[in-house]
Coordinates of C-alpha atoms in Angstrom, one line a residue:
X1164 CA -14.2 1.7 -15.4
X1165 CA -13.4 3.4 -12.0
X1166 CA -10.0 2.7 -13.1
X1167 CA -10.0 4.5 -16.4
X1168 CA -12.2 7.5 -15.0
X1169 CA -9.4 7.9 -12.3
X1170 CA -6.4 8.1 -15.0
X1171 CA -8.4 10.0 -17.6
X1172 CA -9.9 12.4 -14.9
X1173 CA -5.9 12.5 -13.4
X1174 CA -4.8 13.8 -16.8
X1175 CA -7.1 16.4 -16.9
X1176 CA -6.9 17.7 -13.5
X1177 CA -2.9 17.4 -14.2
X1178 CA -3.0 15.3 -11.0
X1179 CA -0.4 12.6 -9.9
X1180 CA -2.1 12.0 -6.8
X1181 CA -5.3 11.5 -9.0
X1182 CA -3.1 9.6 -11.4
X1183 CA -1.4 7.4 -9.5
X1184 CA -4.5 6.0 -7.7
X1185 CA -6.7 5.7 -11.1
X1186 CA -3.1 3.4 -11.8
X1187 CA -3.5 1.6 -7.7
X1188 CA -7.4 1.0 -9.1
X1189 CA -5.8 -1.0 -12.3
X1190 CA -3.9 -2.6 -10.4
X1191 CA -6.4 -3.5 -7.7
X1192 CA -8.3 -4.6 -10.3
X1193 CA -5.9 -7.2 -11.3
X1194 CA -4.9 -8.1 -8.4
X1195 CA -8.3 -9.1 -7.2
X1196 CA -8.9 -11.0 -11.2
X1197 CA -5.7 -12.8 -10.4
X1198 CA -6.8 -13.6 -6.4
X1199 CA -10.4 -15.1 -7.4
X1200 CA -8.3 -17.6 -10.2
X1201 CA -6.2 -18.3 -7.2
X1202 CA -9.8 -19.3 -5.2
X1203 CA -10.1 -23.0 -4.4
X1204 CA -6.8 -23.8 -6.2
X1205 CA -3.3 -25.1 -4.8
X1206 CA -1.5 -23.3 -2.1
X1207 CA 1.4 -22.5 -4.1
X1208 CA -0.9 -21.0 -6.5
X1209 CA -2.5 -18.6 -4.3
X1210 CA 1.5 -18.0 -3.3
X1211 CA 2.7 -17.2 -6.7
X1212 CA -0.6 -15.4 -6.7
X1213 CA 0.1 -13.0 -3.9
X1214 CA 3.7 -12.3 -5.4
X1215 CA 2.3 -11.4 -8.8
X1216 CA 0.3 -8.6 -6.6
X1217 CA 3.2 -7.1 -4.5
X1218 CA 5.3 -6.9 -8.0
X1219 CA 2.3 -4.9 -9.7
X1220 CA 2.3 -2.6 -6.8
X1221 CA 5.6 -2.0 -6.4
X1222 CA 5.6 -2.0 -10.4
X1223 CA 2.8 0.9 -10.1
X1224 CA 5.1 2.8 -7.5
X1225 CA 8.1 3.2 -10.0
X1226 CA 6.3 4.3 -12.4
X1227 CA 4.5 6.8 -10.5
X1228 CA 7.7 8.3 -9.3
X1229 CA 8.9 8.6 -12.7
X1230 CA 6.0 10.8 -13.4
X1231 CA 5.9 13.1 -10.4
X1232 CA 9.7 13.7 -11.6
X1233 CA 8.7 14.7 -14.9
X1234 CA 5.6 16.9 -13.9
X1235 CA 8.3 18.0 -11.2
X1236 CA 10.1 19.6 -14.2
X1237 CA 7.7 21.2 -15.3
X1238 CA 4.0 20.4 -14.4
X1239 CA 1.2 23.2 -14.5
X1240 CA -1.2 23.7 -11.3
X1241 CA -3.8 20.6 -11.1
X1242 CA -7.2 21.2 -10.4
X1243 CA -7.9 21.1 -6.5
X1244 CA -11.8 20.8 -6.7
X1245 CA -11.3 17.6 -9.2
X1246 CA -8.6 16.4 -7.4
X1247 CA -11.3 16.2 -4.1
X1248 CA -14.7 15.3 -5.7
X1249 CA -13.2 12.0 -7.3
X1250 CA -11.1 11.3 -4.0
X1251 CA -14.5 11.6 -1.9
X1252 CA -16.3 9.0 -4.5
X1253 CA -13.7 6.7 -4.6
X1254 CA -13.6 6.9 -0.7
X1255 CA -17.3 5.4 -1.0
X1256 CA -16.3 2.5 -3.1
X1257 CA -13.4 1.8 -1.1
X1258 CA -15.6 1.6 2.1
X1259 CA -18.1 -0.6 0.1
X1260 CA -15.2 -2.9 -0.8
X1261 CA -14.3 -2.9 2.9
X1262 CA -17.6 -4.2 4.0
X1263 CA -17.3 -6.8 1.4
X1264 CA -13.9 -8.3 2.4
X1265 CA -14.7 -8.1 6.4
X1266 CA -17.3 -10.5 5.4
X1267 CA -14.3 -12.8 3.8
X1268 CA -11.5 -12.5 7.0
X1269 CA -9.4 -15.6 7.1
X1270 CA -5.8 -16.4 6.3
X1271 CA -6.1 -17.0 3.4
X1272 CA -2.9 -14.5 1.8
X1273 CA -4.7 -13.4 -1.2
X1274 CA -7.8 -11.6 0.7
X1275 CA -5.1 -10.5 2.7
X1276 CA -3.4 -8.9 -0.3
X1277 CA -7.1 -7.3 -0.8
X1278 CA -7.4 -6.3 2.3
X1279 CA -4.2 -4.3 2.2
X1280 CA -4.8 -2.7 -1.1
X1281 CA -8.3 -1.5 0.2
X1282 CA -6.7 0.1 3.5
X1283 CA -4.1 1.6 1.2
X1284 CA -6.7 3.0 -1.3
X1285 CA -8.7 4.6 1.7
X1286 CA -5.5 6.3 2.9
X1287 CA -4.5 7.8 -0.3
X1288 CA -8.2 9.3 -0.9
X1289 CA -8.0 10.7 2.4
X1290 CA -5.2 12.8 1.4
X1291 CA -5.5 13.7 -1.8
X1292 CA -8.5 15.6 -0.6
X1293 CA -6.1 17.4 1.5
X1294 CA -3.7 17.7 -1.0
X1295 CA -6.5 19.3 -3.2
X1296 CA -7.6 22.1 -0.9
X1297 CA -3.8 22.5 -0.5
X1298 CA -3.4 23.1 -4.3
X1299 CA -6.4 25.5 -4.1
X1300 CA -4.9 27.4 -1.3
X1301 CA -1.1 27.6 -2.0
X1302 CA -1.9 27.8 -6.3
X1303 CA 1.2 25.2 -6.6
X1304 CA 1.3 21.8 -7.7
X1305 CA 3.7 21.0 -4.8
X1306 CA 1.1 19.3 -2.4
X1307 CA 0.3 17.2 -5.2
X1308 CA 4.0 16.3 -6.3
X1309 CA 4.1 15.3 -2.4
X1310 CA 1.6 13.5 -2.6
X1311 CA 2.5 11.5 -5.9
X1312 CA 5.5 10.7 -4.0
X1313 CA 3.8 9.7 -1.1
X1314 CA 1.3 7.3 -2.7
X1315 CA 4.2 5.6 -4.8
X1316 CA 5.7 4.9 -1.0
X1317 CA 2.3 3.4 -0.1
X1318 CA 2.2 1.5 -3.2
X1319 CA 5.8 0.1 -2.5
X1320 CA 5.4 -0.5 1.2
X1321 CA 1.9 -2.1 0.5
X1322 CA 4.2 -4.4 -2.2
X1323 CA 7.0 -4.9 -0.2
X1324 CA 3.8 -6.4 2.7
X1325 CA 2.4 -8.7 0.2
X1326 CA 5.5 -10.2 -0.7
X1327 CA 6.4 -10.7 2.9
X1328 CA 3.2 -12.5 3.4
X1329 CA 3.7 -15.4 0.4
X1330 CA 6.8 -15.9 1.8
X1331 CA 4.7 -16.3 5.2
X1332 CA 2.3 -18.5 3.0
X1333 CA 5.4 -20.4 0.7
X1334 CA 7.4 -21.2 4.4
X1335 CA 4.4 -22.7 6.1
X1336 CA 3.0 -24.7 3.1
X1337 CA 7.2 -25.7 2.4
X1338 CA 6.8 -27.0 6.3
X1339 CA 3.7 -28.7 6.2
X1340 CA 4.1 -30.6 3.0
X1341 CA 7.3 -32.0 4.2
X1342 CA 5.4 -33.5 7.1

């Protein structure tokens, strides 16, 4: 649901920013559906798990670049007020969804993989807010071109983390099971 609203609401408002986290919240999304199947199974299961996350995120960061490129060719001005009011309510859930995990710390790498997405969701609302009084004020759809670009960096870095972390997870399992 958030996620749809975010997209459809990203399209109207000509947004990337917008956009691209309506695309983060799908992927979230999926992420956590594939995280709680990973729950109480097999270590390399929560591994291959955890991979499957860092590839949709760095999946949802490509395709977010192709699209500020194309709006960079000719875009029209999104709509600043938009772009802020649906940053500032998906700011709220994120910080629900904060309180939630802190409740679940532990090493396991998929709430880790949550954990990352969430800090990387807060991050990206906190600037498109920006980025939409910047619209406002400058009347270009620069700010939110940066932005796009900035979020698909994110997205990629927040990837490129998860990933690093089942290899963490696939090392020390690889070590212990050949005890």
């Amino acid at each position: 649901g958030q996620s749809a609203a975010g997209i459809g609401l990203g399209m109207w408002a000509a947004s990337t920013a917008l956009m691209g986290a309506g695309l983060d919240n799908l992927a979230d999304a999926s992420v956590y559906a594939v995280s709680l199947y990973a729950v109480g199974r097999a270590a390399m299961v929560k591994v291959r798990a955890a991979r499957l996350s860092g590839f949709l995120l760095i999946g949802l960061a490509v395709l977010l670049l192709v699209e500020v490129l194309r709006r960079f060719a000719g875009g029209e001005e999104p709509v600043g007020p938009a772009m802020m009011a649906v940053a500032a309510v998906n700011a709220a859930l994120n910080l629900v969804c904060l309180r939630l995990l802190r409740r679940h710390r532990g090493e396991d790498v998929n709430f880790k993989a949550s954990a990352i997405f969430t800090s990387n969701d807060s991050i990206v609302n906190a600037t498109i807010v920006l980025s939409g009084a910047l619209v406002m004020w400058l009347g270009s759809n620069v700010p939110d071109l940066v932005l796009g670009v900035v979020v698909a960096a994110i997205a990629a870095n927040g990837g490129r983390e998860i990933l690093r972390e089942a290899s963490k997870s696939a090392q020390h399992e690889a070590s212990t099971g050949a005890r």
